[in-house]
Short mmCIF file of C-alpha atoms in Angstrom, two decimals:
data_model
loop_
_atom_site.label_atom_id
_atom_site.label_comp_id
_atom_site.label_asym_id
_atom_site.label_seq_id
_atom_site.Cartn_x
_atom_site.Cartn_y
_atom_site.Cartn_z
CA MET A 113 -12.49 -10.41 -2.02
CA GLY A 114 -16.06 -10.38 -0.80
CA THR A 115 -16.98 -13.37 -2.95
CA GLY A 116 -19.17 -15.12 -0.41
CA ALA A 117 -21.11 -17.97 -2.04
CA ARG A 118 -20.39 -16.69 -5.54
CA THR A 119 -17.96 -18.35 -7.93
CA LEU A 120 -14.71 -16.43 -8.18
CA LEU A 121 -13.64 -15.84 -11.78
CA VAL A 122 -10.10 -14.48 -12.10
CA LEU A 123 -8.72 -12.92 -15.26
CA VAL A 124 -4.95 -12.56 -15.36
CA SER A 125 -3.10 -10.20 -17.68
CA THR A 126 0.60 -10.50 -18.33
CA TRP A 127 2.50 -7.51 -19.69
CA GLY A 128 3.59 -6.36 -23.12
CA PRO A 129 1.85 -6.09 -26.47
CA GLU A 130 0.27 -9.55 -26.16
CA SER A 131 -1.32 -8.86 -22.77
CA LEU A 132 -5.05 -9.16 -22.15
CA ILE A 133 -5.23 -5.45 -21.35
CA ARG A 134 -3.84 -4.54 -24.76
CA GLN A 135 -5.28 -7.34 -26.91
CA GLY A 136 -8.74 -7.65 -25.38
CA PRO A 137 -9.42 -4.57 -23.27
CA GLY A 138 -13.18 -5.00 -23.62
CA LEU A 139 -13.26 -8.59 -22.31
CA PRO A 140 -13.56 -7.70 -18.61
CA ALA A 141 -16.51 -5.36 -19.30
CA ARG A 142 -18.25 -7.95 -21.49
CA LEU A 143 -17.86 -10.64 -18.83
CA ALA A 144 -18.94 -8.30 -16.05
CA ALA A 145 -22.05 -7.33 -18.01
CA GLN A 146 -23.02 -10.89 -18.95
CA LEU A 147 -22.30 -12.82 -15.76
CA PRO A 148 -25.03 -12.86 -13.10
CA HIS A 149 -23.67 -10.68 -10.25
CA ASP A 150 -25.28 -12.84 -7.60
CA GLU A 151 -23.46 -15.93 -8.91
CA TYR A 152 -20.00 -14.65 -9.94
CA GLN A 153 -17.32 -12.32 -8.62
CA LEU A 154 -14.96 -11.11 -11.35
CA VAL A 155 -11.38 -10.15 -10.49
CA LEU A 156 -8.69 -8.88 -12.85
CA VAL A 157 -5.07 -9.35 -11.80
CA VAL A 158 -2.73 -7.19 -13.87
CA HIS A 159 1.03 -7.74 -14.03
CA PRO A 160 2.81 -4.98 -12.04
CA ASN A 161 4.89 -3.96 -15.09
CA GLU A 162 1.75 -3.42 -17.17
CA ARG A 163 0.22 -1.46 -14.33
CA SER A 164 3.32 0.73 -14.09
CA LEU A 165 3.41 1.29 -17.84
CA LEU A 166 -0.23 2.34 -18.08
CA GLY A 167 -0.52 4.06 -14.72
CA THR A 168 -3.40 3.73 -12.30
CA TYR A 169 -5.49 6.48 -13.89
CA GLU A 170 -5.36 5.11 -17.45
CA LEU A 171 -5.88 1.54 -16.27
CA THR A 172 -8.96 2.42 -14.23
CA GLU A 173 -10.32 4.55 -17.08
CA ARG A 174 -9.96 1.65 -19.53
CA LEU A 175 -11.60 -0.73 -17.10
CA ALA A 176 -14.28 1.66 -15.82
CA PRO A 177 -17.24 -0.21 -17.36
CA ALA A 178 -16.24 -3.45 -15.62
CA LEU A 179 -15.26 -1.73 -12.37
CA ASP A 180 -18.58 0.12 -12.32
CA VAL A 181 -20.49 -3.16 -12.24
CA GLY A 182 -18.39 -4.76 -9.51
CA MET A 183 -15.20 -6.18 -10.99
CA ILE A 184 -12.32 -6.06 -8.52
CA LEU A 185 -8.90 -4.75 -9.59
CA PRO A 186 -6.60 -5.61 -6.67
CA ASP A 187 -3.52 -3.59 -5.87
CA PRO A 188 -0.40 -5.35 -7.22
CA HIS A 189 0.92 -5.80 -3.68
CA GLU A 190 -2.35 -6.82 -2.10
CA GLY A 191 -2.32 -10.23 -0.50
CA PRO A 192 -5.21 -12.59 0.01
CA PRO A 193 -7.81 -11.58 2.60
CA SER A 194 -6.98 -12.68 6.12
#
């Protein structure tokens, strides 16, 4: 994930109307803006069903502010780095 010496902070969103993506879509951007980038690496793991429902384009548009400042949104089938 390219974390290096930084602390890895992982947000996980389930799917459905109670998911983080639907209930708190601004949280990733707020965290990404407030956390020191040299100390933290923010990652958002989204349930594959939620990803399929929203589609890659809409999901990345919603998360653009956080992605623009370095948050990682891994592919649903991406494994850990080797």
